[in-house]
PDB file of C-alpha atoms in Angstrom:
ATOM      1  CA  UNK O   1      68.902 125.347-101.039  1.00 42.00           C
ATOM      2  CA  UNK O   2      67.649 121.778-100.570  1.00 42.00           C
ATOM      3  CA  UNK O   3      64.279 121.234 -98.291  1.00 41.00           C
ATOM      4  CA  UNK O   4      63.640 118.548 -96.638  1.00 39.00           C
ATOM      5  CA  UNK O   5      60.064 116.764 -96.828  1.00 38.00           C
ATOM      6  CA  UNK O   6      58.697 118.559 -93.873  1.00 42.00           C
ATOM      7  CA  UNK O   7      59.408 121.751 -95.494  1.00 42.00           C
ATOM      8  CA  UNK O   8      57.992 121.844 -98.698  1.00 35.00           C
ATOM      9  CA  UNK O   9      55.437 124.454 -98.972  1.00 40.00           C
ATOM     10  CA  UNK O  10      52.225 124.061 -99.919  1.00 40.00           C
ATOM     11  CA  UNK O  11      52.503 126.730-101.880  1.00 41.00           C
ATOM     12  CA  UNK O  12      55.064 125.285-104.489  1.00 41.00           C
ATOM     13  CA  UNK O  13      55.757 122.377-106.282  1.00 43.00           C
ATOM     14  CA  UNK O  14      59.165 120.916-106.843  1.00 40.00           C
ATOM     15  CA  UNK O  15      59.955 119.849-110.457  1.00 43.00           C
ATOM     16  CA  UNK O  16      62.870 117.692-110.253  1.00 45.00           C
ATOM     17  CA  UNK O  17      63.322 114.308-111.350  1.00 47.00           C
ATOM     18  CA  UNK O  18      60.420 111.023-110.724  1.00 48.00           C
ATOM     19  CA  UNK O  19      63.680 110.080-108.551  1.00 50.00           C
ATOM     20  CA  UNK O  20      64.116 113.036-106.124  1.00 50.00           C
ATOM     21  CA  UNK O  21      62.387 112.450-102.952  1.00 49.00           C
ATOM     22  CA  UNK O  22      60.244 115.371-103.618  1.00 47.00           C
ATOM     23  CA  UNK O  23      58.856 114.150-106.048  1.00 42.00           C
ATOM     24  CA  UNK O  24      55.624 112.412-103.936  1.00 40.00           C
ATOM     25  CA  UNK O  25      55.105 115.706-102.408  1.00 45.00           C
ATOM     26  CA  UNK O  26      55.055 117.296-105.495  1.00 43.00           C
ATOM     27  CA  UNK O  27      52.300 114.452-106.984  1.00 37.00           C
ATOM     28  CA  UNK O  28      50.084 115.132-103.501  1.00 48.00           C
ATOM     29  CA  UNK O  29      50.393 119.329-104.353  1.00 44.00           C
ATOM     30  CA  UNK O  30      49.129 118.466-107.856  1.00 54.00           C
ATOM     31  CA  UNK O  31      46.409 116.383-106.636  1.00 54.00           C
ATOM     32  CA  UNK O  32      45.253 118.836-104.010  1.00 60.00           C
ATOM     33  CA  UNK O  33      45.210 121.361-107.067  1.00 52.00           C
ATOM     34  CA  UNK O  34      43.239 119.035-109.101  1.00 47.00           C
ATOM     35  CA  UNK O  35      40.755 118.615-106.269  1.00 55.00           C
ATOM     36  CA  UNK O  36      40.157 122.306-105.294  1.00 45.00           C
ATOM     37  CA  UNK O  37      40.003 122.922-108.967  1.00 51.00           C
ATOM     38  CA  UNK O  38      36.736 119.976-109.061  1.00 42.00           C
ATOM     39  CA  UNK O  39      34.923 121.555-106.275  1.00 40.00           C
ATOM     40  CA  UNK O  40      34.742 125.319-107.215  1.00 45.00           C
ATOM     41  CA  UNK O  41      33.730 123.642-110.478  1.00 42.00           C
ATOM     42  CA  UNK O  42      30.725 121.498-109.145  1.00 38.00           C
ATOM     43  CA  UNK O  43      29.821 124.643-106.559  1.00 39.00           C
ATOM     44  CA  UNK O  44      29.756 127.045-109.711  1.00 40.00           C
ATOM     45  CA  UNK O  45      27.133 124.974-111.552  1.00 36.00           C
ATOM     46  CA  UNK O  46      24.896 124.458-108.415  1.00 39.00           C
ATOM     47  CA  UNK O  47      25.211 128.092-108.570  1.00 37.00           C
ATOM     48  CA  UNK O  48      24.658 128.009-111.766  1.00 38.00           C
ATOM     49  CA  UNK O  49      21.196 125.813-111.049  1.00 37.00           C
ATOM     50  CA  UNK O  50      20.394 127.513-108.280  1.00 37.00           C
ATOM     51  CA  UNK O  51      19.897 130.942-110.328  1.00 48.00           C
ATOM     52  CA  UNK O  52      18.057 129.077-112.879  1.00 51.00           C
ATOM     53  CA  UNK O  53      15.884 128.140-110.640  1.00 61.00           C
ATOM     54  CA  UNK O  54      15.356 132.357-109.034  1.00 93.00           C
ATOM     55  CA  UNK O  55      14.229 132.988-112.372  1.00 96.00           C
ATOM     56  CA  UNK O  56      11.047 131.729-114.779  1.00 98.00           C
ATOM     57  CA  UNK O  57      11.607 133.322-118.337  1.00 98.00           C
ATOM     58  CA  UNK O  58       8.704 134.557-119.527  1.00 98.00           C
ATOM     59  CA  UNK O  59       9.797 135.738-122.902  1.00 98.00           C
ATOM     60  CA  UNK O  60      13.736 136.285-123.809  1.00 98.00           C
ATOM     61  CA  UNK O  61      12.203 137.012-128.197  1.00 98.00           C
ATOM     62  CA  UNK O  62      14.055 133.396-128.605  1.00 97.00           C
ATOM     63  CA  UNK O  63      11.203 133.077-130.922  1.00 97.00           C
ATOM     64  CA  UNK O  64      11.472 135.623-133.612  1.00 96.00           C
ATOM     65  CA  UNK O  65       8.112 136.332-133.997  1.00 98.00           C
ATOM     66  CA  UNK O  66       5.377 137.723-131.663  1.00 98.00           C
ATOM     67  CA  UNK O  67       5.087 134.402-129.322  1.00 98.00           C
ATOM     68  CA  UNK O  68       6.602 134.369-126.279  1.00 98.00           C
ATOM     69  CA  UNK O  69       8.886 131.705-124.980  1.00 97.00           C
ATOM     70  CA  UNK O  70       6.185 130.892-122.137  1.00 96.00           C
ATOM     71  CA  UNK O  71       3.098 130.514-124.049  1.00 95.00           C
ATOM     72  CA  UNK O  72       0.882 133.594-125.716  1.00 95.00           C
ATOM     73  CA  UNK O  73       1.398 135.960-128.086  1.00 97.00           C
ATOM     74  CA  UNK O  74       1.882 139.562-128.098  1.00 98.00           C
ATOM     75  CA  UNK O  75      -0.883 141.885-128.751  1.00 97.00           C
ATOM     76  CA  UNK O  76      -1.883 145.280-129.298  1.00 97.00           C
ATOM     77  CA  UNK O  77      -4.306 147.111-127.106  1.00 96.00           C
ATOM     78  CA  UNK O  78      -4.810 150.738-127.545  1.00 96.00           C
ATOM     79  CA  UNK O  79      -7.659 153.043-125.573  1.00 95.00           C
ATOM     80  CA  UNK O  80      -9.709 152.528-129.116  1.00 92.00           C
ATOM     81  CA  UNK O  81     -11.532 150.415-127.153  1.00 83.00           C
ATOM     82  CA  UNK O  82     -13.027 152.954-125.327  1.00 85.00           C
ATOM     83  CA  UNK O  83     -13.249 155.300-127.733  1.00 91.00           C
ATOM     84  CA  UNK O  84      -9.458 157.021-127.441  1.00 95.00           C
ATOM     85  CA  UNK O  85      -7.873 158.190-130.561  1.00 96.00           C
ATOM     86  CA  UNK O  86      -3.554 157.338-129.516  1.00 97.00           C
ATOM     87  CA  UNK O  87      -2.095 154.898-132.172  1.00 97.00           C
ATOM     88  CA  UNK O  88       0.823 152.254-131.913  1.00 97.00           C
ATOM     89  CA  UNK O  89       2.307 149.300-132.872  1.00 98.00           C
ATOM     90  CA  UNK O  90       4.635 146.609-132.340  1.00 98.00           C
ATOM     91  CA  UNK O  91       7.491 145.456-134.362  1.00 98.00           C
ATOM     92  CA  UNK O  92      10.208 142.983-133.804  1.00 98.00           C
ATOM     93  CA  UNK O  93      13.754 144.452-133.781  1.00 97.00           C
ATOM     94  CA  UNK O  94      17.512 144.201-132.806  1.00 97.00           C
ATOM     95  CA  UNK O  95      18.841 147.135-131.198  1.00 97.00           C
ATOM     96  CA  UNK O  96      22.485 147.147-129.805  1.00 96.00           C
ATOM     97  CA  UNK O  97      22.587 143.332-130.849  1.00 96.00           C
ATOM     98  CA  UNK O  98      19.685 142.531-129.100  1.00 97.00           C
ATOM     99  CA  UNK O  99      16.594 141.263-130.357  1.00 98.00           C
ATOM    100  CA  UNK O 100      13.090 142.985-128.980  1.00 98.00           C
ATOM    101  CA  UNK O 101       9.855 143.470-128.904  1.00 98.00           C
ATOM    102  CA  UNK O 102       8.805 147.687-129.817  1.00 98.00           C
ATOM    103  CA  UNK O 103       6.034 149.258-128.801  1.00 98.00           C
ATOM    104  CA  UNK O 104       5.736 152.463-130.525  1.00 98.00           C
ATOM    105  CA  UNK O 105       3.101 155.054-131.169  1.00 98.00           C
ATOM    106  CA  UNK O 106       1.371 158.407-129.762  1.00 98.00           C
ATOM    107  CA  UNK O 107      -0.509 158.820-126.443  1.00 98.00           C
ATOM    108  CA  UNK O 108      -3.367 161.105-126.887  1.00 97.00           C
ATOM    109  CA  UNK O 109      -5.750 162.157-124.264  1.00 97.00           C
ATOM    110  CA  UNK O 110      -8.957 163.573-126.380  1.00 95.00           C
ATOM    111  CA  UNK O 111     -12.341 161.576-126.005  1.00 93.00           C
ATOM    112  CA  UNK O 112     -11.393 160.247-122.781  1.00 89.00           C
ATOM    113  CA  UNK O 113      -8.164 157.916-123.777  1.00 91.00           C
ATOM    114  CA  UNK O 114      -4.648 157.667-122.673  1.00 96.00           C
ATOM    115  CA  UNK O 115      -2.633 154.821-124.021  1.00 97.00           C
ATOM    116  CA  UNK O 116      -1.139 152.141-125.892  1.00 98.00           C
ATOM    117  CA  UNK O 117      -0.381 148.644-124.312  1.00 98.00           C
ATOM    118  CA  UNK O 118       1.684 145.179-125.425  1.00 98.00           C
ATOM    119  CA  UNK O 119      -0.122 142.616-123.803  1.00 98.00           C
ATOM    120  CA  UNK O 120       0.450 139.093-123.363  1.00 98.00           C
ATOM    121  CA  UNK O 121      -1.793 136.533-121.826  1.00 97.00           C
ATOM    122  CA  UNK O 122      -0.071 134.327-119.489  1.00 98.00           C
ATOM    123  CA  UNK O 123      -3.494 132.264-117.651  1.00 96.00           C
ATOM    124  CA  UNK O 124      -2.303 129.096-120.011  1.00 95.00           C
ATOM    125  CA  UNK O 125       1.333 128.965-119.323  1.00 97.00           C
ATOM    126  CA  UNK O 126       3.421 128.560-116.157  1.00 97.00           C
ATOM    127  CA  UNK O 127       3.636 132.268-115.388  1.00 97.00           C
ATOM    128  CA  UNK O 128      -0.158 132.043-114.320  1.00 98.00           C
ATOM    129  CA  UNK O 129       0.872 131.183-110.855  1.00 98.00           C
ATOM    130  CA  UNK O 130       3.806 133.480-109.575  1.00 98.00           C
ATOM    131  CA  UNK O 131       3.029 133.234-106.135  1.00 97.00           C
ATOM    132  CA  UNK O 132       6.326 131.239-105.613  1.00 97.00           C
ATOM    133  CA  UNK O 133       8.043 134.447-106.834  1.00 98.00           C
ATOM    134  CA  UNK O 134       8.527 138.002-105.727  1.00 98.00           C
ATOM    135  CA  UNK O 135       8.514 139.902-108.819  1.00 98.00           C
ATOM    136  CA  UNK O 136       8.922 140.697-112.580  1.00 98.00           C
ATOM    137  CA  UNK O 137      12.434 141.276-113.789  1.00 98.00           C
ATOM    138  CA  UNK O 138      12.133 143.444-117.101  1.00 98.00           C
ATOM    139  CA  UNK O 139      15.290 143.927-119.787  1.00 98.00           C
ATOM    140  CA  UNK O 140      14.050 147.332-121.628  1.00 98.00           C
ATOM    141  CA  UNK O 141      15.565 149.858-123.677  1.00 98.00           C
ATOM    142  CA  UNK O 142      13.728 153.303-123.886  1.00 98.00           C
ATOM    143  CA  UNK O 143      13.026 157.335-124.609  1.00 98.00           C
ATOM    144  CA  UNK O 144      13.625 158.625-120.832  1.00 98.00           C
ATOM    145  CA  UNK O 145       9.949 158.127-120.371  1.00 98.00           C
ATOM    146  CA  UNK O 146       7.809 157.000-117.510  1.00 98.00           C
ATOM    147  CA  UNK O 147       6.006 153.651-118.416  1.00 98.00           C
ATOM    148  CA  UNK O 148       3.640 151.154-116.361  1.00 98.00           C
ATOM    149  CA  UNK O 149       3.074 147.130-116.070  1.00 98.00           C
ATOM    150  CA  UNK O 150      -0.502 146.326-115.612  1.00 98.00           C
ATOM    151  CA  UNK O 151      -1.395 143.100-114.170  1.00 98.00           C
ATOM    152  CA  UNK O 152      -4.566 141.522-114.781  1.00 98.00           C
ATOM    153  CA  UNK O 153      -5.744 138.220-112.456  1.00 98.00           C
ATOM    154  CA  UNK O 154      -9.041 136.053-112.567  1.00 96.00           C
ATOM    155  CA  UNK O 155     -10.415 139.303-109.960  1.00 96.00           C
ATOM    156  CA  UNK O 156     -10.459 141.430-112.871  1.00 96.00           C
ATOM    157  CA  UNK O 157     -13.387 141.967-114.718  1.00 92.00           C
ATOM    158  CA  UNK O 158     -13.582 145.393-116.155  1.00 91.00           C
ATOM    159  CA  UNK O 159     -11.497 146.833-118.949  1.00 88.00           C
ATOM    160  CA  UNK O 160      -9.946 149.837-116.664  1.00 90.00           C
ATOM    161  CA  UNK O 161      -9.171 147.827-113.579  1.00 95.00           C
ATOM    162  CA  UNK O 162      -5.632 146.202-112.996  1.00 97.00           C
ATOM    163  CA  UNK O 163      -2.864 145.708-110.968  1.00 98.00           C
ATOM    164  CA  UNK O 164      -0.108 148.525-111.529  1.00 98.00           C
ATOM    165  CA  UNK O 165       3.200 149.200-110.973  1.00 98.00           C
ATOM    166  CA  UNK O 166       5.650 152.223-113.269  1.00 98.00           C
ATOM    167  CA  UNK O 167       9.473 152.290-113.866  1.00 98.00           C
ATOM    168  CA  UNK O 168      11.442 154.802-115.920  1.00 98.00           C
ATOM    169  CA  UNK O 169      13.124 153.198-119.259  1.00 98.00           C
ATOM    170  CA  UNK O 170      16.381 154.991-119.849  1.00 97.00           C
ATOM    171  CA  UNK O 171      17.987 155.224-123.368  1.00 97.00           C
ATOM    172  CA  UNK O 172      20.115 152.182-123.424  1.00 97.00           C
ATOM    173  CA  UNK O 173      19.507 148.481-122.166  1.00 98.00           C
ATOM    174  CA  UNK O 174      19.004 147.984-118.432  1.00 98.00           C
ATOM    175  CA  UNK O 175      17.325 145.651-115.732  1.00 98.00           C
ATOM    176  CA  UNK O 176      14.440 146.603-113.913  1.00 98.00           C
ATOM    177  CA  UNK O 177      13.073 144.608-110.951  1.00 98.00           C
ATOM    178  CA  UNK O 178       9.348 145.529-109.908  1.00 98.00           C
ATOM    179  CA  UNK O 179       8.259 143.666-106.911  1.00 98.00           C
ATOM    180  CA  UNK O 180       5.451 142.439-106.451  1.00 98.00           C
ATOM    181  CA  UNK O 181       4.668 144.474-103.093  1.00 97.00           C
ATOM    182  CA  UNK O 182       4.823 147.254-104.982  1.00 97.00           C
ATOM    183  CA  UNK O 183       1.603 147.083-107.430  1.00 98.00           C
ATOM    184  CA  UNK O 184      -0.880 149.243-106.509  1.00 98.00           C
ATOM    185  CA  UNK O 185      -4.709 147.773-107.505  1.00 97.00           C
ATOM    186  CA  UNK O 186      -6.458 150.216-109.882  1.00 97.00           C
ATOM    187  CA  UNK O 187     -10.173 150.832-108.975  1.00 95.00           C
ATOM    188  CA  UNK O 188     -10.539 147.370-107.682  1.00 95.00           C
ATOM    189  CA  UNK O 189     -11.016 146.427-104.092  1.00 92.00           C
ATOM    190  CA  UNK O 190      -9.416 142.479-104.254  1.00 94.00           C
ATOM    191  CA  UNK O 191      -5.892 141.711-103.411  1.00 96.00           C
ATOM    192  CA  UNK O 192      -3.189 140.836-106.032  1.00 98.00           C
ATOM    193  CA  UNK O 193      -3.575 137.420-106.197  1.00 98.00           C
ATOM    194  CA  UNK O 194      -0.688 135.935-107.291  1.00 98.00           C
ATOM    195  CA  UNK O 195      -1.890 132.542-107.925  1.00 97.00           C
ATOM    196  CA  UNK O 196      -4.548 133.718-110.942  1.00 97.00           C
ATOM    197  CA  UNK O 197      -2.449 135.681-113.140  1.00 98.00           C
ATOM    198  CA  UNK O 198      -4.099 136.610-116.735  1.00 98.00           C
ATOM    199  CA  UNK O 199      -2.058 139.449-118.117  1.00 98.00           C
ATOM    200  CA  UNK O 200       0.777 140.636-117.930  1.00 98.00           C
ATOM    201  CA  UNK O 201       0.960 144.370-120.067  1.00 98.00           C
ATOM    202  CA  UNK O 202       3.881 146.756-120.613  1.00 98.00           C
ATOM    203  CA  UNK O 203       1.839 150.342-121.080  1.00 98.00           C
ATOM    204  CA  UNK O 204       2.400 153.642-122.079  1.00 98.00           C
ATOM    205  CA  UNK O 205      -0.347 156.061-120.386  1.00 98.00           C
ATOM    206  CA  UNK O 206      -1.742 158.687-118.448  1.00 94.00           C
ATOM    207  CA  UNK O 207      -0.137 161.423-120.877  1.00 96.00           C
ATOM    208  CA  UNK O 208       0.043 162.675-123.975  1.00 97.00           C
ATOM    209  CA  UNK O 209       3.501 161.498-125.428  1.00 98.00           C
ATOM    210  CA  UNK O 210       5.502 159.571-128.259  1.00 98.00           C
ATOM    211  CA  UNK O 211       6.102 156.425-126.743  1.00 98.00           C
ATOM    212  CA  UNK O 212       8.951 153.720-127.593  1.00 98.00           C
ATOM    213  CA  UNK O 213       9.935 151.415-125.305  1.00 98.00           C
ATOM    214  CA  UNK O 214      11.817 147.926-126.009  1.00 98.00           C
ATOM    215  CA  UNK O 215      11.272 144.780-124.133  1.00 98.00           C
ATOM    216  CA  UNK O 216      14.112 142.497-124.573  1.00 98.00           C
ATOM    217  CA  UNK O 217      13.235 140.257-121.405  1.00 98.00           C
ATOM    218  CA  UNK O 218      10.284 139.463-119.222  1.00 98.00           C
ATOM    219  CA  UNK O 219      10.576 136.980-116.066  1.00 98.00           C
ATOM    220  CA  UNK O 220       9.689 136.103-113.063  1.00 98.00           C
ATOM    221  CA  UNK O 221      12.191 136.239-110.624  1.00 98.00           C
ATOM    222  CA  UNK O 222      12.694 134.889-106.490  1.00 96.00           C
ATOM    223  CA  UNK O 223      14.903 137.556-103.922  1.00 90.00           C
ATOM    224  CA  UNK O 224      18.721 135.382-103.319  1.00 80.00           C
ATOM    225  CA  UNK O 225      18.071 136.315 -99.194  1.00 64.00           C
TER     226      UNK O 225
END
């Protein structure tokens, strides 16, 4: 069946020859194709952007070694420091085709300790001021244990007080988000303030336990709503 112009659907183009009179209506389909085609393209990368912008990578172990893609290096910190006896360590591995950073070790309680930390200093790097942010996004791999993330600010001045918040790490990589709102100040009277971050640690404490817990990403990130 033959249609005329006025009832060509939208829907369909009509292939016949450059002579058939359908074939301007079949041009105008292509070109309205072509142009809804353009704009979900340019909306994807604003989308694109605008997620870029929700988030402020912190480390993604881009680097290989213990430096972090911000600025700082990874450390050890273990309750030797106050006299503790637990040991770890960190190492730099790939597990399910991922690189990471491994914290590893036992958490022993005797002569008043409790824990082994990965700590990176962030007061030199953009991550210093996450008041423009809501949270800390973590990629981790783990034992089914309970672990913490202890903030430290310009507030802090002794070696037991921070800002803390826990999560569970499951075996097998997922997301956590920790929010902000949701980090509790350890004997210390001040506010998180947001704007003077020092620290940022990834802990294993209050227990005795083998620890192993893999960070594969640390950021900053902003709530969508």
């Amino acid at each position: 069946m033959r249609l005329s112009k006025a009832g060509i659907s939208p829907h369909r183009c009509y292939t016949g020859s450059r002579d058939d009179e359908h074939y301007v209506a079949c041009v105008k389909c292509r070109g309205d194709i072509l142009r809804f085609m353009a704009i979900m393209f340019f909306s994807y990368l604003g989308c694109a952007n605008l997620m870029a912008d929700d988030v402020l990578i912190i480390d993604d172990r881009r680097t290989g070694d213990l430096k972090s893609v911000a600025g700082g290096s990874w450390r050890m910190v273990t309750d030797g420091v106050m006299g503790g006896v637990s040991s770890g360590r960190l190492s730099l591995e790939t597990i399910d085709n991922k690189a990471c950073l491994r914290l590893s070790g036992d958490v022993r309680l005797e002569n008043n300790g409790g824990f082994i930390q990965a700590a990176l200093d962030v007061e030199n790097t953009e991550a210093a001021d996450a008041s423009g942010y809501h949270g800390l996004l973590l990629k981790v791999y783990g034992n089914n244990q309970e672990y913490n993330l202890h903030l430290r600010t310009g507030d802090v001045w002794l070696p037991w007080q921070s800002y803390r918040a826990s999560f569970r790490a499951s075996v097998g990589w997922q997301t956590v988000r920790l929010p902000f709102a949701e980090f509790i100040g350890y004997r210390i009277g001040k506010k998180l303030d947001l704007k003077r971050l020092e620290r940022i640690g990834l802990v294993a404490i209050g227990r005795a336990f083998a620890a192993d817990l893999c960070i594969g990403e640390l950021a900053l990130y902003k709530d969508s709503n």
